[in-house]
mmCIF file of C-alpha atoms in Angstrom:
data_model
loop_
_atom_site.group_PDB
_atom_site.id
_atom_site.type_symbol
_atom_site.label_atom_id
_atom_site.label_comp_id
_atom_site.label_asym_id
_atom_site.label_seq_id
_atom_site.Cartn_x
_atom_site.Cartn_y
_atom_site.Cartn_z
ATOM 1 C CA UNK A 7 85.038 108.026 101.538
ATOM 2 C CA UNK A 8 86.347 106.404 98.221
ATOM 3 C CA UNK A 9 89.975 105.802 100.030
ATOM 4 C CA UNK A 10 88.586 104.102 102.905
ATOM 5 C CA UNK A 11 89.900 101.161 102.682
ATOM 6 C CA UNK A 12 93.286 100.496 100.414
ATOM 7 C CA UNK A 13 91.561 98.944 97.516
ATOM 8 C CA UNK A 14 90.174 102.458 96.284
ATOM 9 C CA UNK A 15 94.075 103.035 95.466
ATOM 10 C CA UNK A 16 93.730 100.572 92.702
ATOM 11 C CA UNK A 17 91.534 102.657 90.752
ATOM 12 C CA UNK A 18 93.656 104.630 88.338
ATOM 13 C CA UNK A 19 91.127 107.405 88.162
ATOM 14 C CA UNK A 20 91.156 107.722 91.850
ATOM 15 C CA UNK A 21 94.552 108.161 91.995
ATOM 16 C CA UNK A 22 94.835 110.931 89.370
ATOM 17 C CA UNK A 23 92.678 113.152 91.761
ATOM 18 C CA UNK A 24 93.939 111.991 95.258
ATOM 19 C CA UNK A 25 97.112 110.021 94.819
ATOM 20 C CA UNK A 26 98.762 111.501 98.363
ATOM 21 C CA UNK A 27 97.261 112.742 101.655
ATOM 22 C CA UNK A 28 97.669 116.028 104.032
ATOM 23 C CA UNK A 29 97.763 115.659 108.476
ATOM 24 C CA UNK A 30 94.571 118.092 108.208
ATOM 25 C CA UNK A 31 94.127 120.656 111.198
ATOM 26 C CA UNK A 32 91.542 123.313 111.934
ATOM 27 C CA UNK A 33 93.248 126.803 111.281
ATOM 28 C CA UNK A 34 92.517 127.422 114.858
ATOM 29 C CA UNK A 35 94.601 124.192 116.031
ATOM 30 C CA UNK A 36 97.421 125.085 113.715
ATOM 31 C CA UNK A 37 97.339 128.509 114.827
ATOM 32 C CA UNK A 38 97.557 127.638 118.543
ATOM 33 C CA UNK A 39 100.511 125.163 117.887
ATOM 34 C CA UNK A 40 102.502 127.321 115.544
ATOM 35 C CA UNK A 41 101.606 125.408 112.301
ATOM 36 C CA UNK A 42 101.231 127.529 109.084
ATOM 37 C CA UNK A 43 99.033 125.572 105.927
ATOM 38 C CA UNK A 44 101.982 123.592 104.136
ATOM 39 C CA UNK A 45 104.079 123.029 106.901
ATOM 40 C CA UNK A 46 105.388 119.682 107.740
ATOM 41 C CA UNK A 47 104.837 118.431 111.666
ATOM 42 C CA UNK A 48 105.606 115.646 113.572
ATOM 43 C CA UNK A 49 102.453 113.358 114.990
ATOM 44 C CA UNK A 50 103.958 111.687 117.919
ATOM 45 C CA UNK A 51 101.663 109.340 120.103
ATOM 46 C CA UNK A 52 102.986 106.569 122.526
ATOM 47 C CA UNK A 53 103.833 104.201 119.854
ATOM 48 C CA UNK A 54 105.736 106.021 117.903
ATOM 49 C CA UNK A 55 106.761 109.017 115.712
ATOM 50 C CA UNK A 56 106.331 110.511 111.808
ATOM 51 C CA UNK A 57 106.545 113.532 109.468
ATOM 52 C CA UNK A 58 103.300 114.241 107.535
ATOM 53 C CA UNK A 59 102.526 117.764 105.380
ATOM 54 C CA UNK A 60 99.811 120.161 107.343
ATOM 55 C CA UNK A 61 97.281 121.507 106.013
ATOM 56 C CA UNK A 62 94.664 123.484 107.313
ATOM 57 C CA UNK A 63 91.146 123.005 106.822
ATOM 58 C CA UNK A 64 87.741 124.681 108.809
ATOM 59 C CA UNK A 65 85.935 120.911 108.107
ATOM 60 C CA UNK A 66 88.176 119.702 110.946
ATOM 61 C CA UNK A 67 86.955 119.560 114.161
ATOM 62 C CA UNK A 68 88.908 122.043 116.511
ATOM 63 C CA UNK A 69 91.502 119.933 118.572
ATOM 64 C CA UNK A 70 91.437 117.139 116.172
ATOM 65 C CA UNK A 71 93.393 115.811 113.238
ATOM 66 C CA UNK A 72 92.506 113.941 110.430
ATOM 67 C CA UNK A 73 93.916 112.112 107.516
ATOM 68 C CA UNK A 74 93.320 109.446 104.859
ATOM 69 C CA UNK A 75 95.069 106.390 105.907
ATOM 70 C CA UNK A 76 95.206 104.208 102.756
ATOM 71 C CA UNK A 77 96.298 106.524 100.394
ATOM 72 C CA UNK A 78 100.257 106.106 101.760
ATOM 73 C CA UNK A 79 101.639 102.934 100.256
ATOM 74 C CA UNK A 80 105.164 101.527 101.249
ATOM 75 C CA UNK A 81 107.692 100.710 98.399
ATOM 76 C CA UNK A 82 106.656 98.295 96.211
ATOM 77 C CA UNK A 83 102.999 97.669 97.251
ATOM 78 C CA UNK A 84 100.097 97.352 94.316
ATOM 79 C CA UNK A 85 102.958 96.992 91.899
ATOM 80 C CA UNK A 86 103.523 101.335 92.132
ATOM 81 C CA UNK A 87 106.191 102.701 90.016
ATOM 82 C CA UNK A 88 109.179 103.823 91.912
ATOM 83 C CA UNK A 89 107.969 107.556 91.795
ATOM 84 C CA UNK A 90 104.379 107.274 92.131
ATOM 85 C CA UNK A 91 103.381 109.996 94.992
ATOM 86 C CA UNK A 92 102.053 107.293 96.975
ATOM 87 C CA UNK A 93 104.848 106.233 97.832
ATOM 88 C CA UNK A 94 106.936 109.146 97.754
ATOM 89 C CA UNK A 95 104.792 111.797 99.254
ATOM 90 C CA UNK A 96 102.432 109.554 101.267
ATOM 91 C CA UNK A 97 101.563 108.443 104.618
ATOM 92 C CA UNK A 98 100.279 106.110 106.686
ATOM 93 C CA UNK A 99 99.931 106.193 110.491
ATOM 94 C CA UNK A 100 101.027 102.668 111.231
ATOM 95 C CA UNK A 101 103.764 103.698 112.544
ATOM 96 C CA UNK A 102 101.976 105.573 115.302
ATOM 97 C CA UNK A 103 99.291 103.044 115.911
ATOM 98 C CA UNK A 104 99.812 100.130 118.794
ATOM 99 C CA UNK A 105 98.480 96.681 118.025
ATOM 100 C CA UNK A 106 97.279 96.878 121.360
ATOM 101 C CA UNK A 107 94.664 99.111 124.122
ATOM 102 C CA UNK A 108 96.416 100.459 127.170
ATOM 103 C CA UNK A 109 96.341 97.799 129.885
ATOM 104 C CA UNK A 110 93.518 97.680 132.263
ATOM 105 C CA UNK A 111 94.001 97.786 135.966
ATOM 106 C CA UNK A 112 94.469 94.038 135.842
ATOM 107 C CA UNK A 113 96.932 94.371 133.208
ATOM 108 C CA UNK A 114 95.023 92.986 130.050
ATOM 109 C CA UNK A 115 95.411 94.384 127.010
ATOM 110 C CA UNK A 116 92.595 94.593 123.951
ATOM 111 C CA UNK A 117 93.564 94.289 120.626
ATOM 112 C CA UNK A 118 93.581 97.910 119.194
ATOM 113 C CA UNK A 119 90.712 97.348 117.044
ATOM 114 C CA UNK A 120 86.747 97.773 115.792
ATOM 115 C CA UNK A 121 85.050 94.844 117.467
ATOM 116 C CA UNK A 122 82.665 94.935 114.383
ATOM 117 C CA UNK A 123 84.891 95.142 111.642
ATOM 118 C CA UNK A 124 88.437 94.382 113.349
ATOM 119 C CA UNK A 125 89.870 97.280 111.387
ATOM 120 C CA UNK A 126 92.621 99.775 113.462
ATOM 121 C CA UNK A 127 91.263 101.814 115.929
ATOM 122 C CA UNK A 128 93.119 104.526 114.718
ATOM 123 C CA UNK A 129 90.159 106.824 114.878
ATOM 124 C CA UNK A 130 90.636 107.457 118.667
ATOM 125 C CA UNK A 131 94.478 107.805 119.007
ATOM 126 C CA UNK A 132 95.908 110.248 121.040
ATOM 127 C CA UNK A 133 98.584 112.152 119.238
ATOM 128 C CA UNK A 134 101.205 114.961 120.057
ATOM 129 C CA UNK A 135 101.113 117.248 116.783
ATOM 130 C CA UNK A 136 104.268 120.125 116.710
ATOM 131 C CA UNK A 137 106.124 121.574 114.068
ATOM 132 C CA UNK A 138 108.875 120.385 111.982
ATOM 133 C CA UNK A 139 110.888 123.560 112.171
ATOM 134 C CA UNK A 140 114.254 122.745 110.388
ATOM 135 C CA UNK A 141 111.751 121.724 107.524
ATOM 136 C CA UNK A 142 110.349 124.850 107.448
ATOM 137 C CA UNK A 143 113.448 126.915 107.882
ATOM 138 C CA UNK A 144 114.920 124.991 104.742
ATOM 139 C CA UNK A 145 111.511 125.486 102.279
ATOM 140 C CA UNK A 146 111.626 129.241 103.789
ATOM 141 C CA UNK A 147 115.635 129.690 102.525
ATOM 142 C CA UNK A 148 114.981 128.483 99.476
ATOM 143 C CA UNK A 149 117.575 125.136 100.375
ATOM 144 C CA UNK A 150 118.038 122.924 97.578
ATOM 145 C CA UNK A 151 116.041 119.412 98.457
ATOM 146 C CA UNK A 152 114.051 120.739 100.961
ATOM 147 C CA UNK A 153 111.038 119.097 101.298
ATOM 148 C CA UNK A 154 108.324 120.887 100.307
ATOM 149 C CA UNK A 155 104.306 119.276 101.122
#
């Protein structure tokens, strides 16, 4: 678990053998959802919406997904170089990730969090996962600045 947290990014030798992270997906769930090993997909929840690269992997429980969270880095953070592949071919699910439970029946509303640590809760969110399919129609042709995972 060396990327657990976002300091592990700091280490430069860390980041030589895991400088970008994968939406990983049992071959099973992939299969069942039309998602081939490389493929980008959308991971959709109630929050919000982003594009991650697939990949498929037997470790992950079937019906699950699973990432790294702190290997994505937005522009600029830790002082990264404009092209470091944390940046450019990372992710993070923040985007997907409410600050906030659902509301109870009386209408309250936890903060989305560990009560122990107070880290995300991003460990139990619900997500839609389906394929990016122009994506994969433009790495299939061959198209110039396709995006390829």
């Amino acid at each position: 678990m060396f990327m657990y947290h976002s300091w592990g990014s700091q280490n430069a030798w860390l980041r030589q053998i895991a400088a970008r992270n994968f939406l990983y997906l049992h071959p099973d769930t992939a299969a069942a959802h039309g998602i081939a090993d490389g493929d980008c997909v959308w991971v959709e929840s109630a929050h919000g919406r982003i594009r991650v690269p697939a990949k498929c992997h037997a470790g992950t429980a079937r019906g699950t997904v699973w990432t790294w969270n702190a290997i994505g880095k937005r522009e600029g953070a830790w002082k990264l170089a404009a092209d470091a592949p944390e940046y450019t071919k990372g992710f993070m699910l923040n985007p997907v990730i409410d600050d906030l439970a659902p509301p109870r029946a009386d209408g309250y509303r936890y903060a989305n969090a560990d009560p122990v640590t107070g880290q995300a809760a991003w460990f139990d969110l619900r997500v839609r996962v389906y394929l990016d399919a122009d994506s994969r129609a433009a790495r299939d042709e061959g198209v110039a600045g396709a995006t390829k995972p």
